[in-house]
C-alpha atoms as a printed R data frame, in Angstrom:
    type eleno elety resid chain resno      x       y       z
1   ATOM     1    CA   UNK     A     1  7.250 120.908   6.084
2   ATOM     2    CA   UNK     A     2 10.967 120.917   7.298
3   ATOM     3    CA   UNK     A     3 12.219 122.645   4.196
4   ATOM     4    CA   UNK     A     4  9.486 125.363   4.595
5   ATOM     5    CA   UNK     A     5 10.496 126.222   7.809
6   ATOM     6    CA   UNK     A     6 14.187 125.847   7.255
7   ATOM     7    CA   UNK     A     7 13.571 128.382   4.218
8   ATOM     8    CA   UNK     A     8 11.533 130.784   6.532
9   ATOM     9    CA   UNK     A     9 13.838 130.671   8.441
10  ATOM    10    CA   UNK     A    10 16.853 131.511   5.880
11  ATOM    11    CA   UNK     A    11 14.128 134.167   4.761
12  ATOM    12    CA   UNK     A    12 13.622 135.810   8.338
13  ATOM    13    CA   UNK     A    13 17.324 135.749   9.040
14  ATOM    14    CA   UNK     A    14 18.314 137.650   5.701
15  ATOM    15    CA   UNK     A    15 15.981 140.340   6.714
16  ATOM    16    CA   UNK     A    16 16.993 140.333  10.050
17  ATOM    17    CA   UNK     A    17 20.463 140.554   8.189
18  ATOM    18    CA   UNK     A    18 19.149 143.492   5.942
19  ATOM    19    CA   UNK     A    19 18.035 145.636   9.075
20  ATOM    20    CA   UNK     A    20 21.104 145.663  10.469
21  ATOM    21    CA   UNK     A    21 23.098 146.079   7.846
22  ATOM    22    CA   UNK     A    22 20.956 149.227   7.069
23  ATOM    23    CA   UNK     A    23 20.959 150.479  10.663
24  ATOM    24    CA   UNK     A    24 24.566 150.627  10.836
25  ATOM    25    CA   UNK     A    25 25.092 152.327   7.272
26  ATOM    26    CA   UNK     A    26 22.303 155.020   8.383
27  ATOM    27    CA   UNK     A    27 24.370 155.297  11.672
28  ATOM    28    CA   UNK     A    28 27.210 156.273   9.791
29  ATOM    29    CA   UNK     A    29 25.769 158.755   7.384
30  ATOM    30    CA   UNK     A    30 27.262 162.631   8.896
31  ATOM    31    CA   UNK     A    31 27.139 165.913   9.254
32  ATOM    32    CA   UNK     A    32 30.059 167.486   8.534
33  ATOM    33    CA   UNK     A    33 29.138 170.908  10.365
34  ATOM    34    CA   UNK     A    34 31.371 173.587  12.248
35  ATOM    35    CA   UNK     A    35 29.198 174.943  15.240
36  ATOM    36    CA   UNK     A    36 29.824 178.233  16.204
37  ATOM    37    CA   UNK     A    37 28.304 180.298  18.722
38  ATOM    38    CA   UNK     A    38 25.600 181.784  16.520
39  ATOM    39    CA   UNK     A    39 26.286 179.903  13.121
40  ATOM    40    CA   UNK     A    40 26.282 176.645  11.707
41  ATOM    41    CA   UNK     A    41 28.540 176.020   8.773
42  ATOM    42    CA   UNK     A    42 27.745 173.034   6.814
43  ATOM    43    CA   UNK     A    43 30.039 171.228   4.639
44  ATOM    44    CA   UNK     A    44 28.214 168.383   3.986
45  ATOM    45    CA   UNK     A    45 25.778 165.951   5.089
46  ATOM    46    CA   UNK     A    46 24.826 162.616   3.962
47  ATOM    47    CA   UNK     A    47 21.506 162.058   4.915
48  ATOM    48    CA   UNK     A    48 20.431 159.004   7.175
49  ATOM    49    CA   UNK     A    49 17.254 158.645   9.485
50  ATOM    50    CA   UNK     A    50 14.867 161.722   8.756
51  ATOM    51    CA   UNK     A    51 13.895 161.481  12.402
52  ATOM    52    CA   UNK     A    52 17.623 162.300  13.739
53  ATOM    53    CA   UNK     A    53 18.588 164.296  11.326
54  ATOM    54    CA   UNK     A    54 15.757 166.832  11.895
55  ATOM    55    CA   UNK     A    55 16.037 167.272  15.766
56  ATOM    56    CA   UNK     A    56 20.008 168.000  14.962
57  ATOM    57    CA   UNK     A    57 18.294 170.994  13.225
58  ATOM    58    CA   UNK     A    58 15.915 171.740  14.696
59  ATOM    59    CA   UNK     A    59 17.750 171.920  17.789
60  ATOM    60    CA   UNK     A    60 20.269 174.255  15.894
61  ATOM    61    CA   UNK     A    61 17.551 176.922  15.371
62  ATOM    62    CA   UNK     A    62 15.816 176.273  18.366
63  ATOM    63    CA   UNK     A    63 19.486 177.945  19.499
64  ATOM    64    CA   UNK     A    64 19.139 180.630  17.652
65  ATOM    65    CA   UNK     A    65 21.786 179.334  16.034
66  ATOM    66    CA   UNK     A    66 22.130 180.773  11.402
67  ATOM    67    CA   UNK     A    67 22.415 177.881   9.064
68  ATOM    68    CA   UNK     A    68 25.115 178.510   6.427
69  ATOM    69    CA   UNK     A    69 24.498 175.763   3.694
70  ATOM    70    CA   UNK     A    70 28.164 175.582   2.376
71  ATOM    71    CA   UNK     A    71 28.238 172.336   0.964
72  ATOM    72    CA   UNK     A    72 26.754 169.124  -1.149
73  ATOM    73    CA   UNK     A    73 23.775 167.874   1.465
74  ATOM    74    CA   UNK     A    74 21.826 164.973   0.086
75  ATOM    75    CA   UNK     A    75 18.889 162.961   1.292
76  ATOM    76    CA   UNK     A    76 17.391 163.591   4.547
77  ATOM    77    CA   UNK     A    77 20.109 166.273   5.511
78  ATOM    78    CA   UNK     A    78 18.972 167.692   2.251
79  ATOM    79    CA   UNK     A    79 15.628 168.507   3.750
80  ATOM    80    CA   UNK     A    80 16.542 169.534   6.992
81  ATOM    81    CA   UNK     A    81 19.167 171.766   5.839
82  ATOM    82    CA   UNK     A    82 17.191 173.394   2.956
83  ATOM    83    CA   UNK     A    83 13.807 173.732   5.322
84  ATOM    84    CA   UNK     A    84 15.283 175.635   7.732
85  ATOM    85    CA   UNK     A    85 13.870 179.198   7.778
86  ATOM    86    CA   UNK     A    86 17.012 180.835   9.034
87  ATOM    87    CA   UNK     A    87 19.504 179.142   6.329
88  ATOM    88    CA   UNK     A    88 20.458 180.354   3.467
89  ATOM    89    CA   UNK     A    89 22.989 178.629   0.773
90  ATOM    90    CA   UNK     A    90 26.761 179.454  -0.607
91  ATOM    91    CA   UNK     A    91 28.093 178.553  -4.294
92  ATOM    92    CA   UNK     A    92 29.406 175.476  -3.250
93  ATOM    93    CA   UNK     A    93 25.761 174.633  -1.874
94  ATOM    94    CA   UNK     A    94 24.495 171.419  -3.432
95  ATOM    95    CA   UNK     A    95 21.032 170.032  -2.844
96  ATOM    96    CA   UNK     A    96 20.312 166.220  -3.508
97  ATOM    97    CA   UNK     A    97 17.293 165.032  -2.313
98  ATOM    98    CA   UNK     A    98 15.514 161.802  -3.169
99  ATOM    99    CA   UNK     A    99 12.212 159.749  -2.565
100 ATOM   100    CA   UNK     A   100 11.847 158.624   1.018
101 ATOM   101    CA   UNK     A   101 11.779 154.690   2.209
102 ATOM   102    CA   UNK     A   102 12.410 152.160   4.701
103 ATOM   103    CA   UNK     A   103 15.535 150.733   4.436
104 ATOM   104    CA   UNK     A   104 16.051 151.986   1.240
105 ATOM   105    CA   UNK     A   105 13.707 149.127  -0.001
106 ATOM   106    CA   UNK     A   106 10.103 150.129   0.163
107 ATOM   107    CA   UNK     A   107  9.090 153.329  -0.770
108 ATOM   108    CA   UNK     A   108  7.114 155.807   1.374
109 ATOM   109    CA   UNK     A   109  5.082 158.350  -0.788
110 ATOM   110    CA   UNK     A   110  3.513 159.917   2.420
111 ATOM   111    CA   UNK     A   111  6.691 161.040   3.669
112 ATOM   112    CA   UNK     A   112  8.155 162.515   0.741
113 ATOM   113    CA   UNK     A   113  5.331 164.541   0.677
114 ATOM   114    CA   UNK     A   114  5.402 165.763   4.429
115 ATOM   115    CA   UNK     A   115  9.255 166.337   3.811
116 ATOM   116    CA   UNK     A   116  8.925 168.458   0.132
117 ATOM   117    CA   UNK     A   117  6.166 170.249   2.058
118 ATOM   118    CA   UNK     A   118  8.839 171.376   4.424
119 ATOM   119    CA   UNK     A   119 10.614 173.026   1.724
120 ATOM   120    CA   UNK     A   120 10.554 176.519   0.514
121 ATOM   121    CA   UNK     A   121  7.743 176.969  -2.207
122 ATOM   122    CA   UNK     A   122  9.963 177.352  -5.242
123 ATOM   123    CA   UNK     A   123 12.433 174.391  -4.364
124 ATOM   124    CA   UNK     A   124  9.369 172.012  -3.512
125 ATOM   125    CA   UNK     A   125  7.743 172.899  -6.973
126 ATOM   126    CA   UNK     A   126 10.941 171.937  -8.876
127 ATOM   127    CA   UNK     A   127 11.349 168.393  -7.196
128 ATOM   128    CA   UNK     A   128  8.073 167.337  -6.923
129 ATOM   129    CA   UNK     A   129  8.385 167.926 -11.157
130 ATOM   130    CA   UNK     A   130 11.901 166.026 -11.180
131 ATOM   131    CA   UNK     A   131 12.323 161.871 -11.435
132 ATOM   132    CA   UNK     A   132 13.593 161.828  -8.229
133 ATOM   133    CA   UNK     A   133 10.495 163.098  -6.074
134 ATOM   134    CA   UNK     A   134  9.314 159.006  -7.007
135 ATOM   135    CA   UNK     A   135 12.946 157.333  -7.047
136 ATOM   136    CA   UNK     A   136 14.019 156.770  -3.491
137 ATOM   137    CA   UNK     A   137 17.417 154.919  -5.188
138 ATOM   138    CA   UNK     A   138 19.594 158.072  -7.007
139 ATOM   139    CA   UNK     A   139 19.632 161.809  -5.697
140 ATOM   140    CA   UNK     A   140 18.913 164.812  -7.689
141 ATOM   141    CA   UNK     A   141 21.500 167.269  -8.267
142 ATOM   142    CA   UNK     A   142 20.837 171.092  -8.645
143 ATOM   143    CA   UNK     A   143 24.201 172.878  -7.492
144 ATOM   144    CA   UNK     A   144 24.298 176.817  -7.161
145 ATOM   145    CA   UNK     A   145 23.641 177.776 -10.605
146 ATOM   146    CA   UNK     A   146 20.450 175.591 -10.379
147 ATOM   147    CA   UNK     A   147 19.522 177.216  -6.902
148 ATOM   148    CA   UNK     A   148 19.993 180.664  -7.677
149 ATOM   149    CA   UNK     A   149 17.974 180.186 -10.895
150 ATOM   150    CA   UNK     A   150 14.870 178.175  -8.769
151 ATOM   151    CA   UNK     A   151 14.862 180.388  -5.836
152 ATOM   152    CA   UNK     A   152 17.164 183.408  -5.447
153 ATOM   153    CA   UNK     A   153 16.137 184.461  -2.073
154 ATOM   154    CA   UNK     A   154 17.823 181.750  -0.264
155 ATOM   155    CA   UNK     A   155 21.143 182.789  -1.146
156 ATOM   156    CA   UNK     A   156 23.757 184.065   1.462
């Protein structure tokens, strides 16, 4: 019974491990934005929790504030970025988005959903038919040439 416990125990601090590990990486994951007075230029972004990464937006057009998309954004500041009904996208615009999941370990269908649901109708229709839409490990990759070809209108 020792050994059981001991190895629970092993078990409960490796997740405990795992959280943390994971809740420090997602703290680090940026937006690399310049903030201007009415626009926001975005360089980059590298994702991290879908909760804080869409009040930084929506707080952004909640200002009033134009979203230039002006760089590679992948994962949840793909969404945010690319949802945004005032933004529109440059040729160096990259959008990477992939399945949703806790910690990066267990997959959550439901909120991929909600957050391709977010998207415009063209971009939505092309990831929920890409391998990514159900792989929450790689990003998909569809730089300008791919965006101007799936939905024009969003270009600057």
């Amino acid at each position: 019974m020792q050994t059981y416990e001991f190895r629970g125990l092993r078990t409960g601090l490796r997740i405990m491990a795992a959280v943390y590990l994971t809740a420090l990486i997602s703290g680090c994951a940026t937006t690399r934005a310049d903030v201007g007075r009415d626009v926001v230029l975005l360089k980059g972004g590298d994702g991290g929790s879908v909760n804080q990464t869409f009040l930084r937006y929506n707080q952004w057009r909640a200002e009033g504030k134009r979203i230039i998309i002006d760089g590679h954004m992948i994962s949840a500041d793909a969404f945010a970025a690319f949802s945004m009904p005032n933004a529109c996208y440059t040729e160096n615009a990259v959008f990477s988005p992939h399945a949703a999941s806790t910690l990066g370990i267990v997959p959550q269908y439901g909120a991929t959903e909600w957050l391709t649901r977010q998207l415009p109708k063209p971009l939505q229709d092309k990831f929920r038919s890409s391998f990514h839409y159900y792989n929450w490990v790689t990003t998909a990759h569809f730089d300008y040439d791919d965006l101007i070809d799936i939905w024009p209108e969003g270009a600057c």
